[in-house]
Coordinates of C-alpha atoms in Angstrom, one line a residue:
M719 CA 56.4 -29.3 68.0
P720 CA 58.5 -28.3 71.0
A721 CA 62.0 -29.8 71.4
P722 CA 62.2 -32.6 74.0
T723 CA 63.5 -31.6 77.3
I724 CA 65.1 -33.4 80.2
A725 CA 61.6 -33.4 81.8
T726 CA 60.2 -35.2 78.8
V727 CA 62.9 -37.9 79.2
A728 CA 62.2 -38.2 83.0
E729 CA 58.5 -38.6 82.5
L730 CA 58.9 -41.3 79.8
A731 CA 61.5 -43.2 81.9
G732 CA 59.5 -42.9 85.1
V733 CA 62.3 -41.2 87.1
S734 CA 63.1 -37.8 88.4
T735 CA 65.0 -35.1 86.3
A736 CA 67.8 -35.4 88.8
T737 CA 68.2 -39.1 88.0
V738 CA 68.2 -38.3 84.3
S739 CA 70.9 -35.7 84.9
R740 CA 73.0 -38.2 86.9
A741 CA 72.6 -40.9 84.3
L742 CA 73.9 -38.6 81.6
Q743 CA 76.7 -37.1 83.7
R744 CA 77.8 -40.0 85.9
P745 CA 76.3 -43.2 84.6
D746 CA 78.4 -45.3 87.0
K747 CA 76.3 -43.8 89.9
V748 CA 73.0 -45.1 88.5
Q749 CA 71.6 -48.6 88.6
P750 CA 72.1 -50.4 85.3
Q751 CA 68.3 -51.0 84.9
T752 CA 67.5 -47.4 85.6
R753 CA 70.3 -46.2 83.3
E754 CA 69.0 -48.3 80.5
R755 CA 65.4 -46.9 80.9
V756 CA 66.8 -43.3 80.8
M757 CA 68.9 -44.0 77.7
A758 CA 65.9 -45.7 76.0
A759 CA 63.8 -42.6 76.7
V760 CA 66.6 -40.4 75.3
R761 CA 66.6 -42.4 72.1
A762 CA 62.8 -42.4 71.9
T763 CA 62.4 -38.7 72.4
G764 CA 65.4 -37.6 70.4
F765 CA 66.6 -35.6 73.3
V766 CA 70.1 -34.2 72.7
P767 CA 72.1 -33.8 76.0
N768 CA 73.8 -30.4 76.1
S769 CA 75.3 -28.1 78.7
Q770 CA 71.8 -27.2 79.9
A771 CA 71.2 -30.8 80.8
R772 CA 74.6 -31.2 82.3
N773 CA 74.3 -28.1 84.5
L774 CA 70.8 -28.0 85.8
R775 CA 71.6 -25.7 88.7
S776 CA 73.1 -22.8 86.8
R777 CA 71.6 -23.5 83.4
A778 CA 74.9 -22.0 82.1
S779 CA 78.0 -23.3 80.4
R780 CA 80.2 -20.5 81.8
T781 CA 81.7 -20.3 78.3
V782 CA 81.9 -17.3 75.9
I783 CA 82.8 -17.5 72.2
L784 CA 85.1 -14.9 70.7
L785 CA 84.4 -15.1 67.0
V786 CA 86.9 -13.3 64.7
R787 CA 87.3 -12.5 61.0
D788 CA 90.5 -14.5 60.5
I789 CA 92.0 -16.5 63.4
S790 CA 95.5 -16.4 61.7
N791 CA 95.7 -12.6 62.0
P792 CA 98.0 -11.7 64.9
F793 CA 95.8 -8.6 65.5
Y794 CA 93.5 -10.8 67.6
L795 CA 96.0 -12.1 70.1
E796 CA 95.9 -9.1 72.4
I797 CA 92.1 -9.0 72.1
Y798 CA 91.9 -12.6 73.2
K799 CA 94.3 -12.0 76.1
G800 CA 92.1 -9.2 77.4
V801 CA 88.9 -11.2 77.0
E802 CA 90.4 -14.2 78.7
E803 CA 91.7 -12.3 81.6
A804 CA 88.3 -10.8 82.4
A805 CA 86.6 -14.1 81.8
V806 CA 88.9 -16.0 84.2
E807 CA 88.4 -13.4 86.9
A808 CA 84.6 -14.0 86.5
G809 CA 84.8 -17.8 86.4
Y810 CA 84.3 -18.1 82.6
K811 CA 86.3 -19.7 79.9
V812 CA 86.7 -18.5 76.3
L813 CA 86.5 -20.4 73.0
M814 CA 87.9 -18.7 69.8
G815 CA 86.1 -19.2 66.5
D816 CA 87.0 -18.4 62.9
A817 CA 84.3 -16.8 60.9
R818 CA 86.2 -16.7 57.6
N819 CA 83.7 -14.1 56.2
D820 CA 81.2 -16.9 55.9
D821 CA 77.5 -16.4 56.9
E822 CA 77.0 -20.1 57.6
R823 CA 79.9 -20.2 60.0
I824 CA 78.6 -17.2 61.9
Q825 CA 75.2 -18.8 62.1
H826 CA 76.8 -22.0 63.3
Y827 CA 78.4 -20.2 66.3
I828 CA 75.1 -18.5 67.1
D829 CA 73.4 -21.8 67.1
M830 CA 76.0 -23.1 69.5
V831 CA 74.9 -20.5 72.0
H832 CA 71.2 -21.3 71.4
A833 CA 72.1 -24.9 72.1
R834 CA 73.7 -23.9 75.4
H835 CA 77.2 -24.9 74.4
A836 CA 78.1 -21.3 75.3
D837 CA 76.4 -18.5 77.1
G838 CA 77.3 -15.6 74.8
L839 CA 79.2 -14.4 71.7
I840 CA 81.7 -11.6 71.2
L841 CA 81.6 -10.8 67.5
M842 CA 84.6 -9.4 65.7
V843 CA 83.4 -10.1 62.1
G844 CA 83.0 -7.8 59.2
R845 CA 79.5 -8.9 58.3
F846 CA 76.3 -9.7 60.1
P847 CA 74.1 -12.1 58.1
E848 CA 70.9 -10.4 56.8
V849 CA 68.8 -13.4 57.9
L850 CA 69.8 -12.7 61.5
K851 CA 68.8 -9.0 61.4
A852 CA 65.2 -10.1 61.1
E853 CA 65.6 -12.1 64.3
L854 CA 67.2 -9.6 66.6
G855 CA 64.7 -10.3 69.4
R856 CA 65.7 -14.0 69.4
L857 CA 69.4 -13.6 69.3
P858 CA 71.5 -14.8 72.2
P859 CA 73.7 -12.4 74.3
I860 CA 76.0 -10.7 71.8
V861 CA 78.6 -7.9 72.1
I862 CA 80.2 -6.3 69.0
A863 CA 83.9 -5.5 69.4
L864 CA 85.7 -3.0 67.1
E865 CA 83.4 -3.8 64.1
T866 CA 80.5 -1.4 63.4
F867 CA 77.0 -2.2 62.3
P868 CA 75.0 1.1 62.4
D869 CA 71.7 -0.6 61.9
L870 CA 72.0 -3.0 64.9
S871 CA 71.1 -2.1 68.5
L872 CA 73.6 -4.4 70.2
P873 CA 76.3 -3.4 72.7
F874 CA 79.4 -2.1 71.1
V875 CA 83.0 -1.7 72.2
K876 CA 84.8 0.3 69.5
I877 CA 87.1 3.1 68.3
D878 CA 86.6 6.2 66.2
N879 CA 87.9 4.9 62.9
V880 CA 87.2 8.2 61.0
A881 CA 89.3 10.2 63.5
A882 CA 92.1 7.6 63.7
A883 CA 92.5 7.4 59.9
A884 CA 92.5 11.2 59.7
E885 CA 95.3 11.4 62.2
A886 CA 97.4 8.9 60.2
V887 CA 96.9 11.1 57.0
E888 CA 97.5 14.3 59.0
H889 CA 100.9 12.9 59.9
L890 CA 101.9 12.4 56.3
V891 CA 100.6 15.8 55.3
A892 CA 102.7 17.4 58.0
L893 CA 105.8 15.6 56.5
G894 CA 105.1 17.4 53.2
H895 CA 103.3 14.6 51.4
R896 CA 100.5 15.7 49.0
R897 CA 100.1 12.6 46.8
I898 CA 98.9 10.1 49.4
A899 CA 97.6 6.7 48.3
H900 CA 95.1 4.7 50.4
I901 CA 94.7 1.0 50.5
T902 CA 91.2 0.4 51.9
G903 CA 89.7 -2.5 53.8
P904 CA 87.0 -4.7 52.1
M905 CA 84.2 -2.4 50.8
P906 CA 81.5 -1.6 51.6
E907 CA 82.1 -2.8 55.2
T908 CA 81.5 0.1 57.6
L909 CA 85.0 -0.2 59.1
A910 CA 86.6 0.2 55.7
V911 CA 84.2 3.0 54.8
D912 CA 85.0 4.9 58.0
R913 CA 88.8 4.7 57.5
L914 CA 88.3 5.9 53.9
A915 CA 86.2 8.8 55.2
G916 CA 89.0 9.7 57.6
Y917 CA 91.5 9.7 54.8
R918 CA 89.3 12.0 52.7
R919 CA 88.6 14.3 55.7
A920 CA 92.3 14.9 56.3
L921 CA 92.9 15.7 52.7
A922 CA 90.0 18.1 52.5
A923 CA 91.2 19.8 55.7
H924 CA 94.4 20.8 53.9
G925 CA 92.7 21.7 50.6
L926 CA 94.0 18.6 48.8
A927 CA 91.7 17.4 46.0
P928 CA 90.9 13.7 46.3
D929 CA 92.2 11.5 43.4
E930 CA 90.3 8.2 43.1
A931 CA 93.2 6.7 41.2
L932 CA 95.1 6.8 44.5
V933 CA 92.4 4.7 46.3
V934 CA 92.8 0.9 45.9
Q935 CA 90.6 -1.7 47.6
G936 CA 92.2 -4.4 49.8
D937 CA 91.0 -6.9 52.3
F938 CA 93.2 -6.3 55.4
G939 CA 95.6 -9.1 54.4
L940 CA 99.3 -9.2 53.5
A941 CA 98.7 -10.1 49.9
A942 CA 96.3 -7.3 49.4
G943 CA 99.0 -4.8 50.3
R944 CA 101.3 -6.2 47.6
A945 CA 98.5 -6.3 45.0
A946 CA 97.5 -2.7 45.8
V947 CA 101.0 -1.3 45.2
R948 CA 101.2 -3.2 41.9
R949 CA 97.9 -1.7 40.9
L950 CA 99.1 1.8 41.8
F951 CA 102.1 1.3 39.5
E952 CA 100.0 0.0 36.7
T953 CA 97.8 3.1 36.7
G954 CA 100.9 5.3 36.5
T955 CA 99.7 7.7 39.1
D956 CA 102.3 9.6 41.2
F957 CA 102.3 9.1 45.0
T958 CA 104.8 9.8 47.7
A959 CA 103.1 8.0 50.6
I960 CA 100.7 5.2 51.4
F961 CA 98.1 5.0 54.2
A962 CA 97.0 1.3 54.6
A963 CA 93.9 0.4 56.5
S964 CA 95.7 -2.4 58.3
D965 CA 99.3 -3.2 59.4
Q966 CA 99.3 -6.4 57.4
M967 CA 98.5 -4.5 54.2
A968 CA 101.1 -1.9 55.1
V969 CA 103.7 -4.7 55.5
G970 CA 102.7 -6.2 52.1
A971 CA 103.0 -2.7 50.5
V972 CA 106.5 -2.2 51.9
S973 CA 107.5 -5.7 50.6
E974 CA 106.3 -4.8 47.1
L975 CA 108.0 -1.4 47.1
R976 CA 111.3 -3.1 48.1
A977 CA 110.8 -5.6 45.3
R978 CA 110.7 -2.6 42.9
G979 CA 113.9 -1.2 44.2
L980 CA 112.4 1.5 46.3
A981 CA 113.3 2.4 49.9
V982 CA 110.9 3.1 52.7
P983 CA 110.7 5.9 53.8
D984 CA 113.3 7.5 51.6
D985 CA 111.3 7.0 48.4
I986 CA 107.8 6.2 49.7
S987 CA 106.4 6.6 53.3
V988 CA 104.0 4.0 54.6
V989 CA 101.5 4.2 57.5
G990 CA 99.5 1.2 58.8
F991 CA 96.6 0.7 61.2
D992 CA 96.4 -1.6 64.3
D993 CA 99.9 -1.7 65.8
I994 CA 100.2 -5.4 65.8
V995 CA 103.3 -7.0 67.3
L996 CA 104.9 -7.3 63.8
A997 CA 104.7 -3.5 63.4
D998 CA 107.6 -2.9 65.8
A999 CA 109.6 -5.9 64.7
F1000 CA 109.4 -5.1 61.0
E1001 CA 112.2 -3.2 59.2
P1002 CA 111.7 -0.3 59.0
P1003 CA 109.5 -0.3 62.1
L1004 CA 106.0 0.7 61.0
T1005 CA 104.3 4.0 61.8
T1006 CA 100.8 3.0 62.6
I1007 CA 97.6 3.7 64.6
H1008 CA 97.6 2.0 68.0
Q1009 CA 94.5 0.4 69.3
P1010 CA 94.5 -0.6 73.0
R1011 CA 93.5 -4.2 72.1
F1012 CA 94.0 -5.8 75.5
D1013 CA 91.8 -3.2 77.2
I1014 CA 89.2 -3.5 74.4
G1015 CA 89.1 -7.3 75.0
R1016 CA 88.6 -6.8 78.7
Q1017 CA 85.8 -4.3 78.2
A1018 CA 84.1 -6.5 75.7
M1019 CA 84.0 -9.4 78.2
A1020 CA 82.9 -7.0 80.9
R1021 CA 79.9 -6.0 78.8
M1022 CA 79.2 -9.7 78.1
I1023 CA 79.2 -10.5 81.9
G1024 CA 76.8 -7.6 82.4
L1025 CA 74.5 -8.9 79.7
L1026 CA 74.5 -12.4 81.2
A1027 CA 73.8 -11.0 84.7
K1028 CA 70.8 -9.0 83.2
E1029 CA 72.3 -5.8 84.3
P1030 CA 71.0 -2.5 82.8
G1031 CA 72.7 -1.8 79.5
G1032 CA 75.3 1.0 79.5
E1033 CA 76.4 3.3 76.7
D1034 CA 78.7 2.0 73.9
V1035 CA 82.4 2.2 74.9
V1036 CA 84.6 4.2 72.5
F1037 CA 88.4 3.7 73.1
A1038 CA 90.9 6.4 72.2
T1039 CA 93.6 5.5 69.6
R1040 CA 97.0 7.2 69.1
L1041 CA 99.5 7.5 66.3
V1042 CA 102.8 5.7 66.9
V1043 CA 105.6 7.2 64.8
R1044 CA 108.3 4.9 63.8
G1045 CA 110.8 4.5 60.9
S1046 CA 108.5 3.9 57.9
T1047 CA 107.6 7.6 57.4
G1048 CA 109.7 10.6 56.6
P1049 CA 109.7 13.9 54.7
V1050 CA 108.8 13.9 51.1
K1051 CA 111.8 14.0 48.7
S1052 CA 111.9 16.1 45.6
D1053 CA 113.3 13.4 43.3
F1054 CA 110.8 10.7 44.2
Q1055 CA 109.2 10.5 40.8
L1056 CA 112.4 9.2 39.1
K1057 CA 113.2 6.8 41.9
R1058 CA 109.8 5.2 42.2
R1059 CA 109.9 4.1 38.6
R1060 CA 113.0 2.0 39.1
R1061 CA 112.7 -1.8 38.7
P1062 CA 114.9 -4.5 40.2

């Protein structure tokens, strides 16, 4: 049975759709008897007023949702600024949602767009619910920013994670490091898989045999960096450097190394990924891969505006990254093995 519309309410109440709209938006401008007939019709039909009813002329909310993995991660601040700047220029507003790696929450925000509470969704989440993949033709306007879902034909704004990760490891190899550990993102998410592939590609380019004992899985969070270093020490494998798939994990790794009486970079070098604001404020300042997050946010919103305007789709946008060398990396030291086993 089709959902009741504003026309359904108007017919039952014996008034025009404009009167229904006015009764819902500005009830003080409608005669009490007419207003009561409209509200009775709303109750009888089960009609749910939404932004479609409140804006009959444009049938749009002029709102876009930016849905991220973890709203507490400072990585998303510059993304949001870029999205909002482009949105304001085009007469839109932006709501920010927290997916929390939860399929139901992702579905909730998609349902918000279906219900016309928002016009489109910019997704920055690590997963795309399987149930939605079977409904691609019925999805609302969606742009994927920085995440990668190879099996989805949706507009993407992204970076080359394989090349960026390889550049980070190349930097460590150039400093003389040969035993380089890697803290991955949550596997098997494509973003984490690609950064692991870049790590392995750089090792292979220099004839360095991969050692799976040096690869520890994380989740991009601070605590995962600490836990990964503890795991590396538990296995007893030697390493002189760490490449972490996020700055938060890199900061966590440095904290755990310090707790064990080790100095960064004198004993162990550490490279992160993202170049969040904390990277430059941390001590030592973090060597990391910079992503132009503000520009990425602007471009994601520009793609969304194009979708909403029914403009022909363009090619996916791939932004360049760059290595930012700071104080957390240095040349390998010959006496590292003795030092790295010290405890506080």
